[in-house]
CSV table of C-alpha atoms and ligand atoms in Angstrom, one decimal:
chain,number,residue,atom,x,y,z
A,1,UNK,CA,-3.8,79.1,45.4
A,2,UNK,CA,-7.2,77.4,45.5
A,3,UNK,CA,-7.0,74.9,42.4
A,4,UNK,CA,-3.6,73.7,44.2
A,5,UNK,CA,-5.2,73.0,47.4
A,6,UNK,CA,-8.4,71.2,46.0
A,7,UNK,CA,-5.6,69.0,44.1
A,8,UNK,CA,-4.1,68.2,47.2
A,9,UNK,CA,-7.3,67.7,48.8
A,10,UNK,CA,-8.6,65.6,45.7
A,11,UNK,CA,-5.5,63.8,44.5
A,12,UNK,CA,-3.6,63.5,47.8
A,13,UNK,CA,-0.1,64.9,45.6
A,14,UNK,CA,1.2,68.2,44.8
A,15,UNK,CA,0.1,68.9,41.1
A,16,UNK,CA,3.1,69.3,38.5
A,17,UNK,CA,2.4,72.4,37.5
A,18,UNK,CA,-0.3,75.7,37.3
A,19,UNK,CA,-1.3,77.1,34.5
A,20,UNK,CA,-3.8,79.8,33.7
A,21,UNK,CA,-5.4,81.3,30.7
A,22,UNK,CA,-7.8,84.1,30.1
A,23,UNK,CA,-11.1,84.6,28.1
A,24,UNK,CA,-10.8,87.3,25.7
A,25,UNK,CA,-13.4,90.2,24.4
A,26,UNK,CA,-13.0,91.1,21.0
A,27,UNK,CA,-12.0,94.7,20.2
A,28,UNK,CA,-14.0,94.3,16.8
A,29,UNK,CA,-13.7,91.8,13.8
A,30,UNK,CA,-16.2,89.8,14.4
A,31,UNK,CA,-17.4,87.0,11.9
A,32,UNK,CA,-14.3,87.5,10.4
A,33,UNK,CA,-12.5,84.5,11.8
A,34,UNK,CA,-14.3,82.1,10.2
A,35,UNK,CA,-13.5,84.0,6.7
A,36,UNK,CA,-10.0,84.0,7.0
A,37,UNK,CA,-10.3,87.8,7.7
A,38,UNK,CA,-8.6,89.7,10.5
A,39,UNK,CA,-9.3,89.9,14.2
A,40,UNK,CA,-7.8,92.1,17.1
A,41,UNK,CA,-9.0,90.7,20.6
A,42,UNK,CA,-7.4,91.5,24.0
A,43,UNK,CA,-7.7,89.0,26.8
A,44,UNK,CA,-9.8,90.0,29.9
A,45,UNK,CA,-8.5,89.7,33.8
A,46,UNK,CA,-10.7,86.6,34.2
A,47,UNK,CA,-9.2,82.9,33.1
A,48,UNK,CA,-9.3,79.8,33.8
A,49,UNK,CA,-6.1,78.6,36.9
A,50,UNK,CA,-5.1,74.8,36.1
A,51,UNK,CA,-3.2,72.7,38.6
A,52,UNK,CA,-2.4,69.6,36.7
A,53,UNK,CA,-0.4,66.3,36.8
A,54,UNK,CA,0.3,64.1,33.8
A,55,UNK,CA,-0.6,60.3,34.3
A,56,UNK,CA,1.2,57.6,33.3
A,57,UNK,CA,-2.1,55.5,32.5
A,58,UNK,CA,-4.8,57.1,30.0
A,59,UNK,CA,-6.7,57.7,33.0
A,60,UNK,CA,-8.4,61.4,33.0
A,61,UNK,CA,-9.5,62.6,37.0
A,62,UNK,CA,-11.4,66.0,37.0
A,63,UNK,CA,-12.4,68.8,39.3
A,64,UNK,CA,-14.3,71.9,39.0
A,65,UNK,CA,-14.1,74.2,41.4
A,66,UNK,CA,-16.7,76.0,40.2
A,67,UNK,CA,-19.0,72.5,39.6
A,68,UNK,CA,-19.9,69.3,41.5
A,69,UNK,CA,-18.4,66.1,41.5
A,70,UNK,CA,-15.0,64.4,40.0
A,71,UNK,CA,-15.6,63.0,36.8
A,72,UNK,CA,-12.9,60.3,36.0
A,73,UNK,CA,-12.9,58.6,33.0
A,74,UNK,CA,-10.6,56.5,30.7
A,75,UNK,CA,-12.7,56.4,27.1
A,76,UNK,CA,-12.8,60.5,26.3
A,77,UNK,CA,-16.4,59.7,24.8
A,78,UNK,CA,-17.7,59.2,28.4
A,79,UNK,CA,-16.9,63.2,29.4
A,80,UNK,CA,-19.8,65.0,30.0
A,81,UNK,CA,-20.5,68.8,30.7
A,82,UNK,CA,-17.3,71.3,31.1
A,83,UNK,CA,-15.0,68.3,30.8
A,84,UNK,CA,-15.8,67.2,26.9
A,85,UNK,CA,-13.8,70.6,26.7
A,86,UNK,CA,-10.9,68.7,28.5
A,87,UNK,CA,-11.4,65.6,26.8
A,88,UNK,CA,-11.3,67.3,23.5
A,89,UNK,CA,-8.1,69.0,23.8
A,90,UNK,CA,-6.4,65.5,24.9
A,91,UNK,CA,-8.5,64.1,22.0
A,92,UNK,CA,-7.2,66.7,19.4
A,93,UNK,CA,-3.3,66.4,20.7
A,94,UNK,CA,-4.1,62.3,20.5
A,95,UNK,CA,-5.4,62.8,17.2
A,96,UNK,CA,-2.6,64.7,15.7
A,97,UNK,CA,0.0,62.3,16.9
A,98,UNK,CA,1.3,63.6,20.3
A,99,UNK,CA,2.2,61.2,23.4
A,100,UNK,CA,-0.2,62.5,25.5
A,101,UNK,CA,-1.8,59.9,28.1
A,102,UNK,CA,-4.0,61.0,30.8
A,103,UNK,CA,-3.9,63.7,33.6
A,104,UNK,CA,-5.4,64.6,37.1
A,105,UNK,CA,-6.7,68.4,36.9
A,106,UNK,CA,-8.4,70.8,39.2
A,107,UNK,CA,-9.2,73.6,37.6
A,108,UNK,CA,-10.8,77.4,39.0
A,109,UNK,CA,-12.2,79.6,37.0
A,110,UNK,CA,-13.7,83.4,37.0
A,111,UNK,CA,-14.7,84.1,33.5
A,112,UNK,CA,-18.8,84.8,33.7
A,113,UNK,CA,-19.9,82.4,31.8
A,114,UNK,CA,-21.9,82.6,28.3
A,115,UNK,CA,-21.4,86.5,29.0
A,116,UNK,CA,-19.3,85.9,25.3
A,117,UNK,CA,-16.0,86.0,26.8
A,118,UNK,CA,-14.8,82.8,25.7
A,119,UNK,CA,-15.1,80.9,29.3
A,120,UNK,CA,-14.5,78.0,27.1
A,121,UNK,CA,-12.0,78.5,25.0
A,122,UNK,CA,-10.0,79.7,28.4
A,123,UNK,CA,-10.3,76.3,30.1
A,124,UNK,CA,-9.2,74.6,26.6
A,125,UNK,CA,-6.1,76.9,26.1
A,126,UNK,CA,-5.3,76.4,29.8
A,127,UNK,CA,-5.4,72.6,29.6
A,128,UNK,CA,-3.6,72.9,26.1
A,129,UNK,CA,-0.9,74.9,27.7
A,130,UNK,CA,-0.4,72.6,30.2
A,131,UNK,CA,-0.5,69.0,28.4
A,132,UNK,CA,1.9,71.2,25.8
A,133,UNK,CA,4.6,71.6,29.1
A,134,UNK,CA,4.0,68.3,30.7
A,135,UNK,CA,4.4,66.0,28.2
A,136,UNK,CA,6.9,68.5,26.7
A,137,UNK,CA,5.3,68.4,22.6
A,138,UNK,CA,7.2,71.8,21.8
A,139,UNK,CA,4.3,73.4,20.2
A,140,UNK,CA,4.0,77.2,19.8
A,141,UNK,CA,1.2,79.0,21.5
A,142,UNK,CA,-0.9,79.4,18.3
A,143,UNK,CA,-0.7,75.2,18.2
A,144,UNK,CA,-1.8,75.3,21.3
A,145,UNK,CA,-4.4,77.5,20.1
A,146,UNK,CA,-5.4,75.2,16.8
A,147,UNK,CA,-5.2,71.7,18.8
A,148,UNK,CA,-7.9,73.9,21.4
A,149,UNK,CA,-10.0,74.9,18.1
A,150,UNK,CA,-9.8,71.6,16.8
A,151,UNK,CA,-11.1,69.9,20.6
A,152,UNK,CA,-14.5,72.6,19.9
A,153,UNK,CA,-15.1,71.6,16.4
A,154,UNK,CA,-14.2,67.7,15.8
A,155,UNK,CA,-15.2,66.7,19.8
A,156,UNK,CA,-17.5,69.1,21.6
A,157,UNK,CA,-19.0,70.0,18.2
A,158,UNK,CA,-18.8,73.9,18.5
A,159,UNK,CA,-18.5,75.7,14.5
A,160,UNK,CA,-16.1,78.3,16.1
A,161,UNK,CA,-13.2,80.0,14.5
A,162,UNK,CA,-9.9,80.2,15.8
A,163,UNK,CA,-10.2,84.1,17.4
A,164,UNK,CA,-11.2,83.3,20.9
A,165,UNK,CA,-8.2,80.3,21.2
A,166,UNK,CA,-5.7,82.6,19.9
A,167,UNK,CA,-6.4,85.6,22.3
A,168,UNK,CA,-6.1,83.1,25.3
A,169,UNK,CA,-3.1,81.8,23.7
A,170,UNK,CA,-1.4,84.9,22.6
A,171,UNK,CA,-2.7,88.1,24.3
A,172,UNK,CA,-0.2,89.9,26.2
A,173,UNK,CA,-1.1,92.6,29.1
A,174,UNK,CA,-1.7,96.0,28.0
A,175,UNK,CA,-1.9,95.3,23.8
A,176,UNK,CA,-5.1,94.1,21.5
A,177,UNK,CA,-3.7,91.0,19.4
A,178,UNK,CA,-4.1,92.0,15.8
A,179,UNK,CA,-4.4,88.7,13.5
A,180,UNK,CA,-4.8,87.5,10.0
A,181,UNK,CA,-6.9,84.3,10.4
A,182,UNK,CA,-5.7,83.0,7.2
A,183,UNK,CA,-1.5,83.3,7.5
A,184,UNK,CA,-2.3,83.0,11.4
A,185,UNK,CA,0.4,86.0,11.5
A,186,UNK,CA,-0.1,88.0,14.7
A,187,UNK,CA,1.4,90.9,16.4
A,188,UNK,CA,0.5,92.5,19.9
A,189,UNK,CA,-0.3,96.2,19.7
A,190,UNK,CA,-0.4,98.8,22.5
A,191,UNK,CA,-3.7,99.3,23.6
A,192,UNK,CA,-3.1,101.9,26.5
A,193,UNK,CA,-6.8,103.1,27.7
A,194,UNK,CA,-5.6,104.1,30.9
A,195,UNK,CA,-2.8,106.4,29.4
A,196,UNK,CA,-5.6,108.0,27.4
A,197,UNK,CA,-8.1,108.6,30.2
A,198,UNK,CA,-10.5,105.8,28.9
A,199,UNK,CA,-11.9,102.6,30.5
A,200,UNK,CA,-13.4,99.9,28.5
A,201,UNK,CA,-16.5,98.4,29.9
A,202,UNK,CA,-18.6,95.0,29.4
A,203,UNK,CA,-22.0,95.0,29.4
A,204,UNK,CA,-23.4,92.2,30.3
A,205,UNK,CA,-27.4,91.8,28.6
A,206,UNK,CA,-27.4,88.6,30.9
A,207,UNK,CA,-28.8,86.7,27.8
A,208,UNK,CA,-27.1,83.8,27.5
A,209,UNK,CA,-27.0,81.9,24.5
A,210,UNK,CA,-24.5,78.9,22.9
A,211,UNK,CA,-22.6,78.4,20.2
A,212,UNK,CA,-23.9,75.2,19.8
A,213,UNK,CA,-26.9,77.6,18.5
A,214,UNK,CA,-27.9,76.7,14.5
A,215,UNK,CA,-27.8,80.5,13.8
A,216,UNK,CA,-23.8,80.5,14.0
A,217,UNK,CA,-23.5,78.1,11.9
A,218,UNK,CA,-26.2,79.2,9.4
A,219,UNK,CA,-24.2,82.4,9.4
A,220,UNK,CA,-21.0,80.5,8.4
A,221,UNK,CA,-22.7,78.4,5.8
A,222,UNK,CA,-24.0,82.0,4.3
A,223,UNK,CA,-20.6,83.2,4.1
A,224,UNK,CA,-19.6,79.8,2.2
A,225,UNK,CA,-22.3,80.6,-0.2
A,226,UNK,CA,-21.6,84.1,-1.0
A,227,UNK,CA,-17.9,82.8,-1.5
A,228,UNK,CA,-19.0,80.4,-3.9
A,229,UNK,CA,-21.2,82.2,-5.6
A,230,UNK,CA,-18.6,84.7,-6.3
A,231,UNK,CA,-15.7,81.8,-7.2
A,232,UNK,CA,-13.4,83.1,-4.2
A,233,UNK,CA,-11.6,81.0,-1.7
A,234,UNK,CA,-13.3,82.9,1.0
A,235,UNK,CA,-15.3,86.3,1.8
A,236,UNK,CA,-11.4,87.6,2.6
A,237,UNK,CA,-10.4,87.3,-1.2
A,238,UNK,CA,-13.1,90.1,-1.9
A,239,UNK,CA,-11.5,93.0,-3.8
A,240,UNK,CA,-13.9,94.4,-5.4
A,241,UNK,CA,-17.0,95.3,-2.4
A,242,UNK,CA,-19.5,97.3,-5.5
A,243,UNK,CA,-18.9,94.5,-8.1
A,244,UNK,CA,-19.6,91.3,-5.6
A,245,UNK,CA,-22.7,92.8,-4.4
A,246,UNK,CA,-24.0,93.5,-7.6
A,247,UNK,CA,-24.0,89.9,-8.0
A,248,UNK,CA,-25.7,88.7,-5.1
A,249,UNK,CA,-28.7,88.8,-2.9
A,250,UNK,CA,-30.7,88.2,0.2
A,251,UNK,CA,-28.8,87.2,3.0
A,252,UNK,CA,-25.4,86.3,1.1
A,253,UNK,CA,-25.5,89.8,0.4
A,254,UNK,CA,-25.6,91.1,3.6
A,255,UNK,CA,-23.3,88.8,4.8
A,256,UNK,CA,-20.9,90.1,2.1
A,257,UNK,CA,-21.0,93.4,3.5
A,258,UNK,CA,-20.4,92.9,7.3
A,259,UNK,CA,-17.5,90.6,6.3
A,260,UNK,CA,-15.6,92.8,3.7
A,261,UNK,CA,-16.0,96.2,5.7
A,262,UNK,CA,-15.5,94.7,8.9
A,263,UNK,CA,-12.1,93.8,7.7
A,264,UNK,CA,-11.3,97.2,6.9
A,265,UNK,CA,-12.5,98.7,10.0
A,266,UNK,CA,-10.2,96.2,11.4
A,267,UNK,CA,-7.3,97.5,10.0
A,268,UNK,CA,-8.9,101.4,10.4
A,269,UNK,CA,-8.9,100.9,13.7
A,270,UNK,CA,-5.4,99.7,13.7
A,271,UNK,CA,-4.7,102.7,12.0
A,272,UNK,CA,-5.4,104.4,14.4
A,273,UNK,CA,-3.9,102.8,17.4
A,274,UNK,CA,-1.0,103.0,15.7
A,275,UNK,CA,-1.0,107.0,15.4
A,276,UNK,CA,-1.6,107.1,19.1
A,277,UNK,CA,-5.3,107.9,18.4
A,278,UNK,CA,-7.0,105.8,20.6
A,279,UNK,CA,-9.9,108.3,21.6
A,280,UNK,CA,-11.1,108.3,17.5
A,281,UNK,CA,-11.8,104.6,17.7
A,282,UNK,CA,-15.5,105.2,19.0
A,283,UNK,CA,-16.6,105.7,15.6
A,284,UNK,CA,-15.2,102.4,14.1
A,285,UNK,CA,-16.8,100.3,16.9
A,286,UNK,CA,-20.4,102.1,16.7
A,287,UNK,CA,-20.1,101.2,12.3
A,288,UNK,CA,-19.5,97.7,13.6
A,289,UNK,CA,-21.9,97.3,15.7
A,290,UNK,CA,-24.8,98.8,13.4
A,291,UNK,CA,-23.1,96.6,10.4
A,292,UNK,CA,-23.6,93.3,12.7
A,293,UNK,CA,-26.9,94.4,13.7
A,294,UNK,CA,-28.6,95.6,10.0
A,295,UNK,CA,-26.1,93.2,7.8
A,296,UNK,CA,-24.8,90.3,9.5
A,297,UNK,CA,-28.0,90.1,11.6
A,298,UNK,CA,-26.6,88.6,15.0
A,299,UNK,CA,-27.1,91.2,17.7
A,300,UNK,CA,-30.6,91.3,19.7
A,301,UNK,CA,-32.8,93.9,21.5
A,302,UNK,CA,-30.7,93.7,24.7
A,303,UNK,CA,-27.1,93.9,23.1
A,304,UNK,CA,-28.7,97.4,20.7
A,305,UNK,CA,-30.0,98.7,23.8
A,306,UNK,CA,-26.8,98.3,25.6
A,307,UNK,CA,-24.9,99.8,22.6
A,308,UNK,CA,-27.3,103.2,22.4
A,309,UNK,CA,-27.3,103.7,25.8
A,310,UNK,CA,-23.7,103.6,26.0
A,311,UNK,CA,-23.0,106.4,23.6
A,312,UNK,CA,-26.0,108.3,25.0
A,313,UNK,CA,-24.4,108.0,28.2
A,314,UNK,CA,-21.2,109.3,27.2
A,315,UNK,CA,-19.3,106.2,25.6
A,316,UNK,CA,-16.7,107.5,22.4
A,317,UNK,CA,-18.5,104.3,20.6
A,318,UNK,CA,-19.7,100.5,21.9
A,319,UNK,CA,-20.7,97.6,20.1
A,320,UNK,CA,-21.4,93.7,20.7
A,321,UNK,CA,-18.3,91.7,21.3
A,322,UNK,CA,-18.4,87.9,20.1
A,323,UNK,CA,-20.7,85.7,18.5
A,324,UNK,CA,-23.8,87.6,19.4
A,325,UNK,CA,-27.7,87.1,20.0
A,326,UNK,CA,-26.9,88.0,23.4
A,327,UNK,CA,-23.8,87.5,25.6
A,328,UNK,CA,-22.1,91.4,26.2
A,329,UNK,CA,-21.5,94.5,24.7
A,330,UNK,CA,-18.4,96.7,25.1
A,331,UNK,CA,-18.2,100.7,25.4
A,332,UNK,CA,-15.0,102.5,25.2
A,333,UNK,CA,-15.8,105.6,28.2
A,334,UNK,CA,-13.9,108.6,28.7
A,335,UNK,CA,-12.9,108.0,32.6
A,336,UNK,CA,-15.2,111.3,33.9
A,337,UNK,CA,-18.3,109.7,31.7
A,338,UNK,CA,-18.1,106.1,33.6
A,339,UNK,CA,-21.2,106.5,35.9
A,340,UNK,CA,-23.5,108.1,33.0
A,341,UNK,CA,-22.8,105.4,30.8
A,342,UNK,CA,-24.0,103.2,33.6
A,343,UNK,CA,-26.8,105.0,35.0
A,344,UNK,CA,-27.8,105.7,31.1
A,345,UNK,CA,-27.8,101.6,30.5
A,346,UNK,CA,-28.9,100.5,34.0
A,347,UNK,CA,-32.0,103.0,33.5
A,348,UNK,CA,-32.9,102.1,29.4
A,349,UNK,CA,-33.0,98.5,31.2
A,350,UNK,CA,-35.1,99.4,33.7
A,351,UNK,CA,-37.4,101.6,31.6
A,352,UNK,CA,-38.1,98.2,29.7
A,353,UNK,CA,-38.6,95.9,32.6
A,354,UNK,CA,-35.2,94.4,31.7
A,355,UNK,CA,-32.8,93.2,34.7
A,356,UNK,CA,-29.7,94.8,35.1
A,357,UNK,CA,-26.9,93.6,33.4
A,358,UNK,CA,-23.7,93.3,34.7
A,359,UNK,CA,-21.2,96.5,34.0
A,360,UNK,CA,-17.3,96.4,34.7
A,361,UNK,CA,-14.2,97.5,33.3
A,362,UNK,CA,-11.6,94.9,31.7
A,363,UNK,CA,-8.4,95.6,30.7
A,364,UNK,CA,-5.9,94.0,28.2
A,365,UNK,CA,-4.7,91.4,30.4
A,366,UNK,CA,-1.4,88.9,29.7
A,367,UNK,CA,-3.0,85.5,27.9
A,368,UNK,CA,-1.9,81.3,28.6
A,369,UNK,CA,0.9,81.4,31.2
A,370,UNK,CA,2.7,79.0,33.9
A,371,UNK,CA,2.2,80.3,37.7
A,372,UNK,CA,3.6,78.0,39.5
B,1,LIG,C1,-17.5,83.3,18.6
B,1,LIG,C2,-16.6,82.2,18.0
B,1,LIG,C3,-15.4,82.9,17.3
B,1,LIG,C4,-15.9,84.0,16.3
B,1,LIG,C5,-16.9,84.9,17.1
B,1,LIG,C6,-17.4,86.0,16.1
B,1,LIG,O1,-16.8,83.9,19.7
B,1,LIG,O2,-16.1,81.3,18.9
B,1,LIG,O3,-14.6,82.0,16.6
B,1,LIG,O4,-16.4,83.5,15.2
B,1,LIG,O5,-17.9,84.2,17.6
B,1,LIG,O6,-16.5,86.9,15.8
């Protein structure tokens, strides 16, 4: 394995332990996290591999395989780059009490990143997994999954919610990981595409964009709004879709109306994975997609493109997957439709003097693990 050689090469010791956790693509729910809605992401093939030792001192030693250099530090302030996401994880299981000191760490990883498949949140729940082990703190994977959400908000400084940390965390091969962001109650549902002659694909627009971005948060801060405004808790509590409408406006309005039927495509969709019927979601993702694009207002030319040539091309239904304003789109394709959905989005690209994005299949992959 690569990360354990560089550690050798680096350190001069065999590392502890290897861990590895994946990114994720969402399935659909999106914005939802944040309003302790529901969720159902898989995790992708690509993750972030770990080989890590726990040190005695507080001393932190890093290396990127994919990056230059070994930052080494002792004051987690002084992390820069990729490893203020490892510094904020130690930071976020320091803050909440746990014995953890420092660590030498070589980590590999293979998501694409700011493609919207939650590069970050893979090295976090990787690192997490493996501090969890090491210093042996007994936390379930969805702590694992909070103490990585709190590293983004209260040290790197990333608004997220907790949907990307909790696929990496609890994602197991070959299911979607439905969850209720507000009782953090998840189960793992079969999500068999190749049993029903379908291949998901990511399309990657190639825009890249960061959640450090003003936009996310401006969109959270309109969903706190709205939830004000209509004396709930949160856009979740929303019964009554006709009546809260009626008594808003503008872009609280909108918001309102992604959030409250995103949820219950959500649970459609679940519906309907449940009855076997994983062909009929197509319909669900394209009402998602057109509800981010017109309502929540956080897709972009590239990502509607993507999504229209998709179904053109053959695709049952596609739609951005993520945060949005750029990042990747996913189509669900029948198997025999695979190259017209590409050739249809490689050539709606090229008609518009766009480059070519990047088009592969991912399937639901197993999430934070030990190899070795
Ligand atoms: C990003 C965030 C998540 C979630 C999605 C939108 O991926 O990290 O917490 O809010 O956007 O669904």
């Amino acid at each position: 394995m690569r990360a354990v050689e560089a550690f050798r090469e680096t350190f001069g010791a065999e590392p502890q332990g290897v861990w590895r956790a994946p990114g994720r693509v969402n399935l659909i729910g999106e914005h939802t996290d944040y309003n302790d809605g529901l969720v159902l992401p898989f995790a992708v093939p690509w993750g972030v591999t770990a080989a890590v030792s726990p040190r005695e001192d507080g001393v932190v030693r890093l290396r990127s395989l994919q990056a230059g250099g070994t930052p080494t530090f002792e004051s987690l302030e002084d992390a820069e780059g990729w490893a203020r996401y490892v510094a904020g994880v130690l930071w976020a299981l320091r803050e909440a009490g746990h014995p953890v000191r420092g660590v030498d760490l070589v980590v590999d990883g293979d998501v694409p990143r700011g493609a919207g498949l939650a590069s970050s949140a893979a090295l976090e729940v990787a690192v997490g997994t493996a501090l969890n082990e090491l210093y042996g703190l007994g936390l379930s994977k969805m702590e694992v999954a909070l103490a990585a959400r709190r590293a983004e908000n209260g040290f790197v400084g990333v608004p997220c919610g907790i949907l990307d940390q909790a696929a990496s965390a609890l994602a197991e091969e070959g299911k979607a990981l439905f969850m209720d962001c507000r009782s953090l109650g998840t189960r793992n549902i079969p999500f068999d595409l190749a049993g029903h002659g379908l291949r998901l694909l990511i399309v990657d627009t190639g825009v890249r964009h960061d959640l450090t971005d003003e936009r996310y948060a401006r969109r959270r801060q309109d969903c706190e709004n709205a939830a004000k405004r209509l004396g709930v808790a949160s856009l979740r509590d929303v019964t009554d879709l006709a009546g809260a409408l009626g008594r808003l406006s503008g872009d609280e309005r909108r918001r309102t109306q992604h959030v409250v039927t995103e949820n219950h495509r959500v649970e459609a969709l679940i519906g309907l994975l449940r009855a076997g019927a994983v062909r009929e979601i197509g319909a669900l993702l394209n009402a998602s997609h057109l509800s981010l694009r017109d309502q929540f207002e956080v897709s972009c030319p590239e990502l509607d493109v993507a999504v229209e040539a998709s179904v053109r091309g053959g695709a049952r239904g596609a739609r951005m997957t993520g945060g949005g304003f750029g990042g990747s789109a996913i189509a669900l394709v029948p198997d025999e439709r695979v190259q017209s959905v590409r050739e249809s989005v490689t050539g709606a690209y090229a008609e518009r003097g766009w480059a070519a994005p990047e088009i592969y299949p991912a399937s639901p992959s197993a999430g934070a693990r030990r190899l070795a």
